[in-house]
Tab-separated table of C-alpha atoms and ligand atoms in Angstrom:
chain	number	residue	atom	x	y	z
A	1	MET	CA	10.922	-70.846	136.804
A	2	SER	CA	13.108	-70.223	133.775
A	3	THR	CA	11.319	-71.481	130.315
A	4	ALA	CA	14.333	-72.073	128.213
A	5	GLY	CA	14.409	-75.167	126.701
A	6	LYS	CA	11.227	-75.729	127.178
A	7	VAL	CA	8.143	-76.035	124.931
A	8	ILE	CA	5.704	-72.639	125.480
A	9	LYS	CA	2.098	-72.229	125.218
A	10	CYS	CA	0.711	-68.896	124.443
A	11	LYS	CA	-2.050	-67.405	122.946
A	12	ALA	CA	-2.010	-66.551	119.509
A	13	ALA	CA	-4.357	-65.671	116.057
A	14	VAL	CA	-3.798	-68.144	113.928
A	15	LEU	CA	-4.954	-67.271	110.090
A	16	TRP	CA	-6.527	-70.996	109.030
A	17	GLU	CA	-7.948	-69.979	105.267
A	18	PRO	CA	-7.447	-67.713	102.927
A	19	HIS	CA	-10.700	-64.349	103.914
A	20	LYS	CA	-11.385	-65.869	106.610
A	21	PRO	CA	-10.716	-63.753	110.213
A	22	PHE	CA	-8.354	-65.078	113.060
A	23	THR	CA	-8.969	-66.901	115.256
A	24	ILE	CA	-7.029	-66.996	119.015
A	25	GLU	CA	-5.538	-70.012	119.664
A	26	ASP	CA	-3.600	-72.327	122.001
A	27	ILE	CA	-0.600	-73.124	121.038
A	28	GLU	CA	2.826	-74.574	121.357
A	29	VAL	CA	6.055	-72.214	120.717
A	30	ALA	CA	9.186	-74.685	120.800
A	31	PRO	CA	13.085	-73.405	121.749
A	32	PRO	CA	14.651	-71.961	119.552
A	33	LYS	CA	17.127	-73.910	117.411
A	34	ALA	CA	20.772	-72.993	116.689
A	35	HIS	CA	20.428	-69.425	115.520
A	36	GLU	CA	17.494	-69.558	116.282
A	37	VAL	CA	15.876	-66.804	119.185
A	38	ARG	CA	12.468	-67.010	121.165
A	39	ILE	CA	11.055	-63.252	121.711
A	40	LYS	CA	7.796	-62.065	124.612
A	41	MET	CA	6.202	-60.485	121.750
A	42	VAL	CA	5.015	-56.860	123.987
A	43	ALA	CA	3.319	-55.251	121.148
A	44	THR	CA	1.754	-55.834	117.452
A	45	GLY	CA	1.725	-53.054	114.433
A	46	VAL	CA	-1.055	-54.075	112.700
A	47	CYS	CA	-0.070	-53.228	108.331
A	48	ARG	CA	-1.613	-53.711	105.306
A	49	SER	CA	0.259	-56.578	104.755
A	50	ASP	CA	-1.426	-58.992	107.128
A	51	ASP	CA	-4.759	-58.152	105.239
A	52	HIS	CA	-2.770	-58.771	102.594
A	53	ALA	CA	-1.953	-62.523	103.196
A	54	VAL	CA	-5.341	-63.173	104.707
A	55	SER	CA	-6.742	-61.786	100.804
A	56	GLY	CA	-4.332	-63.696	99.190
A	57	SER	CA	-2.388	-60.547	97.238
A	58	LEU	CA	0.276	-61.315	99.731
A	59	PHE	CA	0.657	-65.232	98.870
A	60	THR	CA	2.356	-67.296	102.398
A	61	PRO	CA	1.906	-70.734	103.134
A	62	LEU	CA	-1.285	-70.841	105.837
A	63	PRO	CA	-2.614	-71.887	108.354
A	64	ALA	CA	-0.073	-69.461	109.264
A	65	VAL	CA	0.526	-67.289	113.077
A	66	LEU	CA	0.705	-63.615	110.080
A	67	GLY	CA	2.224	-60.175	111.742
A	68	HIS	CA	4.782	-58.202	111.424
A	69	GLU	CA	5.506	-54.892	112.839
A	70	GLY	CA	6.450	-55.887	116.557
A	71	ALA	CA	8.597	-55.056	119.200
A	72	GLY	CA	9.090	-57.887	122.390
A	73	ILE	CA	11.632	-59.104	124.664
A	74	VAL	CA	13.698	-62.194	124.376
A	75	GLU	CA	13.125	-64.931	126.457
A	76	SER	CA	16.051	-67.342	125.141
A	77	ILE	CA	18.957	-68.356	122.533
A	78	GLY	CA	20.230	-70.679	120.858
A	79	GLU	CA	23.422	-71.877	120.328
A	80	GLY	CA	25.735	-69.566	118.043
A	81	VAL	CA	23.767	-67.081	118.956
A	82	THR	CA	25.039	-63.917	119.623
A	83	CYS	CA	23.761	-60.755	118.510
A	84	VAL	CA	21.287	-60.516	121.135
A	85	LYS	CA	20.840	-62.510	124.912
A	86	PRO	CA	17.163	-63.017	127.576
A	87	GLY	CA	16.498	-59.400	128.833
A	88	ASP	CA	16.622	-57.345	125.779
A	89	LYS	CA	14.496	-55.463	124.284
A	90	VAL	CA	14.197	-56.859	120.126
A	91	ILE	CA	12.380	-55.622	117.202
A	92	PRO	CA	12.228	-59.240	114.620
A	93	LEU	CA	12.824	-58.156	111.224
A	94	PHE	CA	10.387	-59.015	107.746
A	95	SER	CA	13.831	-58.424	106.064
A	96	PRO	CA	17.244	-59.852	107.595
A	97	GLN	CA	19.777	-58.864	107.755
A	98	CYS	CA	22.357	-61.519	107.132
A	99	GLY	CA	25.111	-59.261	106.757
A	100	LYS	CA	27.575	-61.445	103.861
A	101	CYS	CA	25.609	-61.301	100.944
A	102	ARG	CA	26.887	-59.464	97.267
A	103	ILE	CA	23.795	-57.136	98.860
A	104	CYS	CA	24.361	-56.383	102.030
A	105	LYS	CA	27.655	-55.778	101.695
A	106	HIS	CA	25.970	-53.433	99.113
A	107	PRO	CA	26.320	-49.427	100.086
A	108	GLU	CA	23.132	-48.349	98.978
A	109	SER	CA	21.284	-51.757	99.012
A	110	ASN	CA	18.915	-54.044	101.383
A	111	LEU	CA	17.251	-56.856	100.420
A	112	CYS	CA	19.530	-59.420	101.234
A	113	CYS	CA	19.646	-62.578	99.426
A	114	GLN	CA	17.981	-63.677	102.741
A	115	THR	CA	14.340	-62.139	102.465
A	116	LYS	CA	13.493	-65.924	101.119
A	117	ASN	CA	10.850	-65.624	103.468
A	118	LEU	CA	9.672	-62.573	101.826
A	119	THR	CA	10.157	-63.262	98.163
A	120	GLN	CA	9.681	-66.983	97.935
A	121	PRO	CA	7.583	-67.672	101.232
A	122	LYS	CA	7.808	-71.247	103.094
A	123	GLY	CA	6.444	-70.012	105.727
A	124	ALA	CA	9.320	-71.276	107.733
A	125	LEU	CA	12.472	-70.357	109.518
A	126	LEU	CA	15.860	-70.801	107.408
A	127	ASP	CA	16.445	-74.149	108.021
A	128	GLY	CA	12.645	-75.122	106.784
A	129	THR	CA	10.647	-75.899	110.041
A	130	SER	CA	8.227	-74.181	111.704
A	131	ARG	CA	8.282	-73.665	115.871
A	132	PHE	CA	4.935	-73.155	115.886
A	133	SER	CA	1.975	-75.856	116.401
A	134	CYS	CA	-1.465	-75.844	117.411
A	135	ARG	CA	-4.556	-78.861	117.384
A	136	GLY	CA	-1.605	-81.293	117.053
A	137	LYS	CA	-0.177	-79.221	113.274
A	138	PRO	CA	2.652	-77.756	112.698
A	139	ILE	CA	0.964	-73.911	111.782
A	140	HIS	CA	3.390	-72.104	109.252
A	141	HIS	CA	5.646	-68.235	110.622
A	142	PHE	CA	5.109	-65.470	108.173
A	143	ILE	CA	7.989	-63.600	106.546
A	144	SER	CA	10.472	-64.339	109.027
A	145	THR	CA	8.125	-62.516	112.256
A	146	SER	CA	5.189	-63.605	113.069
A	147	THR	CA	4.379	-61.372	115.953
A	148	PHE	CA	0.195	-62.558	116.207
A	149	SER	CA	1.863	-64.029	118.805
A	150	GLN	CA	2.272	-63.579	122.370
A	151	TYR	CA	6.598	-66.260	121.955
A	152	THR	CA	7.641	-66.409	118.188
A	153	VAL	CA	11.439	-67.605	117.256
A	154	VAL	CA	12.968	-65.998	114.995
A	155	ASP	CA	16.767	-65.883	112.313
A	156	ASP	CA	19.045	-64.352	114.418
A	157	ILE	CA	19.492	-62.362	111.172
A	158	ALA	CA	15.741	-61.362	111.724
A	159	VAL	CA	16.201	-60.029	114.931
A	160	ALA	CA	18.113	-56.031	115.797
A	161	LYS	CA	18.773	-55.286	119.288
A	162	ILE	CA	16.607	-51.367	120.470
A	163	ASP	CA	16.960	-49.192	123.257
A	164	ALA	CA	16.384	-51.118	126.382
A	165	ALA	CA	14.300	-47.723	127.462
A	166	ALA	CA	12.589	-48.392	124.457
A	167	PRO	CA	8.156	-48.204	124.422
A	168	LEU	CA	7.397	-51.807	122.884
A	169	ASP	CA	3.961	-50.158	122.539
A	170	LYS	CA	4.990	-47.470	120.378
A	171	VAL	CA	8.341	-48.635	118.529
A	172	CYS	CA	6.870	-51.936	117.212
A	173	LEU	CA	5.717	-49.008	114.522
A	174	ILE	CA	9.940	-48.816	113.354
A	175	GLY	CA	9.039	-52.274	112.471
A	176	CYS	CA	7.511	-51.925	109.288
A	177	GLY	CA	4.761	-48.654	108.417
A	178	PHE	CA	7.407	-46.086	110.103
A	179	SER	CA	10.554	-46.977	108.412
A	180	THR	CA	9.503	-47.889	106.100
A	181	GLY	CA	7.700	-44.041	104.779
A	182	TYR	CA	10.442	-42.372	106.935
A	183	GLY	CA	13.240	-44.269	105.471
A	184	SER	CA	11.190	-43.364	101.605
A	185	ALA	CA	11.958	-40.313	102.100
A	186	VAL	CA	14.947	-39.443	104.015
A	187	GLN	CA	16.701	-42.579	102.487
A	188	VAL	CA	15.085	-44.277	98.897
A	189	ALA	CA	14.513	-40.013	97.747
A	190	LYS	CA	17.310	-38.250	99.690
A	191	VAL	CA	14.623	-35.153	99.906
A	192	THR	CA	16.918	-32.105	100.054
A	193	PRO	CA	16.997	-29.435	102.747
A	194	GLY	CA	14.727	-26.203	100.131
A	195	SER	CA	13.128	-28.817	98.364
A	196	THR	CA	9.298	-29.511	97.047
A	197	CYS	CA	7.500	-32.931	98.249
A	198	ALA	CA	4.134	-34.772	97.394
A	199	VAL	CA	2.888	-37.743	98.989
A	200	PHE	CA	-0.008	-39.809	97.906
A	201	GLY	CA	-1.505	-41.594	100.210
A	202	LEU	CA	-2.204	-40.440	103.887
A	203	GLY	CA	-1.609	-43.484	105.939
A	204	GLY	CA	0.503	-44.868	108.878
A	205	VAL	CA	3.156	-45.360	106.133
A	206	GLY	CA	2.070	-41.103	103.495
A	207	LEU	CA	2.425	-40.081	106.826
A	208	SER	CA	4.998	-41.690	107.807
A	209	VAL	CA	7.068	-40.137	104.366
A	210	ILE	CA	5.566	-36.744	105.131
A	211	ILE	CA	8.047	-36.773	108.996
A	212	GLY	CA	10.987	-38.173	106.606
A	213	CYS	CA	10.299	-34.589	104.197
A	214	LYS	CA	9.812	-33.238	107.299
A	215	ALA	CA	12.880	-34.385	109.105
A	216	ALA	CA	14.681	-33.726	105.720
A	217	GLY	CA	14.248	-29.926	105.974
A	218	ALA	CA	11.498	-29.993	102.609
A	219	ALA	CA	10.000	-26.487	102.562
A	220	ARG	CA	6.672	-27.175	100.926
A	221	ILE	CA	4.939	-30.997	101.372
A	222	ILE	CA	1.781	-31.453	99.728
A	223	ALA	CA	-0.699	-34.415	101.419
A	224	VAL	CA	-3.133	-35.738	98.445
A	225	ASP	CA	-5.838	-38.139	99.440
A	226	ILE	CA	-8.911	-38.928	98.090
A	227	ASN	CA	-9.707	-39.121	101.693
A	228	LYS	CA	-10.019	-35.691	103.229
A	229	ASP	CA	-10.304	-36.913	106.966
A	230	ARG	CA	-6.952	-37.461	106.346
A	231	PHE	CA	-5.786	-34.259	106.194
A	232	ALA	CA	-5.701	-32.649	110.023
A	233	LYS	CA	-3.562	-35.419	110.835
A	234	ALA	CA	-1.385	-34.863	107.761
A	235	LYS	CA	-1.359	-31.021	108.611
A	236	THR	CA	-0.363	-32.256	112.366
A	237	VAL	CA	3.247	-34.434	111.067
A	238	GLY	CA	3.875	-31.123	108.640
A	239	ALA	CA	2.213	-31.685	105.833
A	240	THR	CA	2.191	-27.660	104.298
A	241	ASP	CA	-0.964	-27.867	102.356
A	242	CYS	CA	-3.327	-31.186	101.202
A	243	VAL	CA	-5.363	-31.617	98.391
A	244	ASP	CA	-8.099	-34.382	97.205
A	245	PRO	CA	-7.178	-35.074	93.400
A	246	ARG	CA	-10.977	-35.463	92.838
A	247	ASP	CA	-12.277	-31.326	94.217
A	248	PHE	CA	-10.775	-30.835	90.304
A	249	GLU	CA	-11.788	-31.773	86.833
A	250	LYS	CA	-8.024	-31.203	85.676
A	251	PRO	CA	-5.533	-34.642	86.736
A	252	ILE	CA	-3.847	-34.242	89.549
A	253	GLU	CA	-0.016	-34.225	87.626
A	254	GLU	CA	-1.650	-30.731	85.928
A	255	VAL	CA	-2.450	-29.241	89.507
A	256	LEU	CA	0.249	-30.019	91.387
A	257	SER	CA	2.915	-28.520	88.425
A	258	ASP	CA	-0.105	-25.368	88.770
A	259	MET	CA	0.724	-24.776	92.623
A	260	ILE	CA	4.349	-25.965	91.949
A	261	ASP	CA	5.613	-24.361	88.785
A	262	GLY	CA	6.546	-27.269	86.161
A	263	GLY	CA	6.343	-30.077	89.501
A	264	VAL	CA	7.365	-31.218	92.625
A	265	ASP	CA	11.043	-32.183	92.931
A	266	PHE	CA	10.237	-35.524	95.290
A	267	CYS	CA	6.716	-37.727	94.401
A	268	PHE	CA	5.487	-40.616	97.225
A	269	GLU	CA	3.170	-43.195	96.156
A	270	VAL	CA	1.671	-44.638	99.491
A	271	THR	CA	-1.653	-45.762	98.311
A	272	GLY	CA	-1.586	-48.988	98.059
A	273	ASN	CA	-3.180	-48.665	94.059
A	274	THR	CA	-1.225	-48.606	91.465
A	275	GLU	CA	-3.494	-46.838	89.175
A	276	ALA	CA	-2.264	-43.318	91.007
A	277	VAL	CA	1.685	-43.705	90.514
A	278	GLY	CA	1.701	-43.261	87.189
A	279	ALA	CA	0.002	-39.715	88.534
A	280	ALA	CA	2.177	-40.310	91.153
A	281	LEU	CA	5.847	-39.735	88.400
A	282	GLY	CA	3.993	-36.840	86.763
A	283	SER	CA	3.745	-34.851	89.735
A	284	CYS	CA	7.752	-34.782	89.347
A	285	HIS	CA	8.729	-32.257	88.229
A	286	LYS	CA	9.844	-33.747	84.408
A	287	ASP	CA	13.205	-32.183	84.716
A	288	HIS	CA	14.651	-33.750	88.022
A	289	GLY	CA	11.958	-35.425	89.748
A	290	VAL	CA	12.531	-39.030	91.558
A	291	CYS	CA	8.808	-40.932	92.207
A	292	VAL	CA	9.437	-43.310	94.813
A	293	THR	CA	6.646	-46.000	94.721
A	294	VAL	CA	5.673	-47.736	97.730
A	295	GLY	CA	1.942	-49.655	97.139
A	296	ALA	CA	2.635	-50.870	94.235
A	297	LEU	CA	4.606	-53.381	96.446
A	298	ALA	CA	1.239	-54.330	97.815
A	299	SER	CA	0.710	-57.770	95.852
A	300	PHE	CA	3.219	-60.059	93.741
A	301	THR	CA	1.082	-60.491	91.263
A	302	SER	CA	0.354	-56.316	89.672
A	303	THR	CA	1.281	-55.058	86.576
A	304	LEU	CA	1.728	-50.445	86.269
A	305	SER	CA	0.735	-48.768	83.389
A	306	ILE	CA	2.798	-45.981	83.033
A	307	ARG	CA	2.126	-43.223	79.546
A	308	SER	CA	6.123	-44.009	78.414
A	309	HIS	CA	6.493	-40.464	77.776
A	310	LEU	CA	6.764	-39.335	81.376
A	311	PHE	CA	10.325	-41.446	81.126
A	312	PHE	CA	11.046	-38.627	77.653
A	313	SER	CA	13.312	-36.431	80.204
A	314	GLY	CA	14.706	-36.735	83.654
A	315	ARG	CA	12.443	-38.125	85.760
A	316	ILE	CA	13.117	-41.078	87.650
A	317	LEU	CA	11.069	-43.856	89.282
A	318	LYS	CA	12.681	-46.071	92.626
A	319	GLY	CA	11.487	-48.597	94.681
A	320	SER	CA	12.523	-50.040	97.419
A	321	ILE	CA	11.872	-52.034	100.373
A	322	LEU	CA	10.730	-51.478	104.292
A	323	GLY	CA	12.982	-48.107	103.766
A	324	GLY	CA	15.466	-48.449	102.056
A	325	TRP	CA	17.021	-49.519	106.383
A	326	LYS	CA	19.444	-52.516	106.458
A	327	THR	CA	17.511	-53.576	108.924
A	328	LYS	CA	20.110	-55.200	111.780
A	329	GLU	CA	22.076	-52.147	111.494
A	330	GLU	CA	20.054	-48.781	110.748
A	331	ILE	CA	16.172	-50.286	113.092
A	332	PRO	CA	18.311	-49.954	116.667
A	333	LYS	CA	19.349	-46.275	115.371
A	334	LEU	CA	15.125	-45.496	114.195
A	335	VAL	CA	14.568	-46.333	117.566
A	336	SER	CA	17.646	-43.939	119.257
A	337	ASP	CA	16.256	-40.391	116.871
A	338	TYR	CA	12.779	-41.733	118.412
A	339	MET	CA	13.765	-41.593	121.851
A	340	ALA	CA	15.777	-38.364	121.253
A	341	LYS	CA	12.655	-36.793	119.689
A	342	LYS	CA	14.403	-36.567	116.545
A	343	PHE	CA	10.848	-37.469	114.831
A	344	ASN	CA	7.291	-38.613	116.720
A	345	ILE	CA	5.699	-41.534	116.128
A	346	ASP	CA	3.172	-41.250	118.482
A	347	PRO	CA	0.051	-39.201	116.583
A	348	LEU	CA	0.535	-42.394	113.556
A	349	ILE	CA	-0.834	-45.169	116.961
A	350	THR	CA	-4.562	-43.554	117.187
A	351	HIS	CA	-6.462	-47.537	118.522
A	352	THR	CA	-4.340	-49.330	120.836
A	353	LEU	CA	-6.239	-52.857	121.369
A	354	THR	CA	-5.454	-55.792	122.901
A	355	LEU	CA	-4.192	-60.108	121.159
A	356	SER	CA	-8.059	-61.442	121.487
A	357	GLU	CA	-9.305	-57.850	119.358
A	358	ALA	CA	-6.697	-59.230	116.290
A	359	ASN	CA	-10.238	-59.147	114.004
A	360	GLU	CA	-11.619	-56.006	115.326
A	361	ALA	CA	-7.914	-54.408	114.565
A	362	VAL	CA	-8.440	-54.945	110.611
A	363	GLN	CA	-11.682	-53.976	110.094
A	364	LEU	CA	-10.555	-51.275	111.778
A	365	MET	CA	-7.303	-50.488	109.346
A	366	LYS	CA	-9.766	-51.605	106.358
A	367	SER	CA	-12.962	-49.274	107.581
A	368	GLY	CA	-10.036	-46.665	107.117
A	369	GLN	CA	-10.802	-45.534	110.246
A	370	CYS	CA	-7.714	-45.679	112.026
A	371	ILE	CA	-4.382	-44.680	110.304
A	372	ARG	CA	-2.417	-47.283	112.702
A	373	CYS	CA	-3.998	-50.188	115.281
A	374	VAL	CA	-1.189	-51.692	117.883
A	375	LEU	CA	-2.257	-55.191	120.392
A	376	LEU	CA	-1.438	-55.296	123.579
A	377	LEU	CA	0.334	-59.197	123.487
B	401	COD	N1	-5.009	-40.416	95.250
B	401	COD	C1	-4.857	-40.556	96.590
B	401	COD	N2	-5.034	-40.841	97.494
B	401	COD	C2	-5.655	-42.687	97.271
B	401	COD	C3	-5.798	-42.914	96.113
B	401	COD	C4	-5.520	-41.909	94.971
B	401	COD	N3	-5.718	-42.902	94.165
B	401	COD	N4	-6.479	-44.016	96.637
B	401	COD	C5	-6.147	-44.209	97.422
B	401	COD	N5	-5.871	-43.449	97.868
B	401	COD	C6	-5.697	-43.154	99.901
B	401	COD	C7	-6.398	-44.090	100.633
B	401	COD	O1	-8.411	-42.879	101.011
B	401	COD	C8	-5.775	-44.090	101.781
B	401	COD	O2	-5.689	-42.782	102.896
B	401	COD	C9	-4.603	-44.008	101.707
B	401	COD	O3	-4.403	-44.266	99.950
B	401	COD	C10	-3.830	-45.234	101.768
B	401	COD	O4	-4.087	-45.560	103.201
B	401	COD	P1	-3.674	-46.729	104.102
B	401	COD	O5	-4.437	-46.739	105.573
B	401	COD	O6	-4.193	-47.619	103.450
B	401	COD	O7	-2.321	-47.312	103.945
B	401	COD	P2	-1.006	-47.873	105.112
B	401	COD	O8	-0.899	-46.505	104.644
B	401	COD	O9	-0.977	-48.647	105.699
B	401	COD	O10	0.105	-48.172	103.632
B	401	COD	C11	0.127	-47.663	102.140
B	401	COD	C12	0.889	-49.266	101.973
B	401	COD	C13	0.339	-48.474	100.484
B	401	COD	C14	2.180	-48.798	102.419
B	401	COD	C15	-0.021	-50.380	101.395
B	401	COD	O11	-0.743	-50.681	101.015
B	401	COD	C16	1.024	-51.822	101.830
B	401	COD	O12	0.558	-52.700	101.572
B	401	COD	N6	2.054	-51.303	100.300
B	401	COD	C17	2.984	-52.525	100.496
B	401	COD	C18	4.259	-52.426	100.069
B	401	COD	C19	5.354	-52.272	101.721
B	401	COD	O13	6.729	-51.446	101.218
B	401	COD	N7	4.241	-51.808	102.448
B	401	COD	C20	5.417	-52.631	103.340
B	401	COD	C21	5.953	-53.041	104.336
B	401	COD	S1	4.250	-54.456	105.047
B	402	ZN	ZN1	4.120	-53.318	106.958
B	403	ZN	ZN1	22.608	-60.650	103.475
């Protein structure tokens, strides 16, 4: 029997208060309104930003259904939706693409003017209301996505149709972590063939940067982390050298400068530790080095402290969101590239659990035991 037009009851992980575990609840998910899409979620990765929302360093109104790295199948569509139909495999987009605004029309940018849920979180869909309720109370959405639920509703500018053959328990990572890292290398830094690269931080996102550097033809990729347990996986995905800054008395930027004749061409800070930004920038060649910071976004309130003399030359420091991809257009292409084996994301998934184990997944991530944990919904 069709569920279209009806309220769906399903399970979701709800965060009622900051710093508390999720509770697995029976929630109600209302049908999609005009230009909205209701999705039966199949799989979701658990990302650092979900935990940043739990801790409050990434502000989002609560109670909420978190999760933003998911994949599923369209259950029903609201009036006026033309980009997807029931039965389509999709990835929800925490950074939407309206296709009409100045930013969407700019060839180099991707932070669409409708990315309000990310920059000024209201915890709602674009019409300002929620489709979730639990125990008689409205529950907020999270950055246009809310994937820790068996069903979610998103705006039609925040969903990308993907290859019908794509394995959703793998390509869910293309909704955030993989695309953020891979795009930082190929799209934001524009790593060149034969170049030298260094990647600070070897979590799921940093390893995805390495995959991107390798795909772009980098000759040398130096993986930097204070946790040596991450080195084996870094080598598996393409690192040529692994360095622990704590093994040296001199600063890591001097170590890398000695290793690579004045510093690397491209450096990436993917630690979530703002203090590493200066070291990453200082590890770039002073003449032309490009440094991309991913971790500096980890908190809305943190500030950077960088020695100004690092800019007394041609170094460039760049930021980005979601690897610079124009999401609606380019996320499906990344899924197709994965299907065509242009890169492999499978080594990033070290654990697969169920929705009822969402809190265990967060603990695995916080303890550093997992790279990416996927929840089956
Ligand atoms: N030097 C070297 N390595 C370090 C240092 C340091 N000073 N500090 C920490 N590290 C290492 C840790 O040992 C760890 O291995 C690694 O850095 C970080 O790994 P994870 O598993 O914590 O992180 P990821 O890859 O899942 O996520 C890293 C981000 C920086 C992306 C994350 O913190 C984040 O949320 N950033 C928000 C910005 C963003 O764009 N996120 C993607 C959209 S949600
Ligand atoms: Zn994320
Ligand atoms: Zn736009």
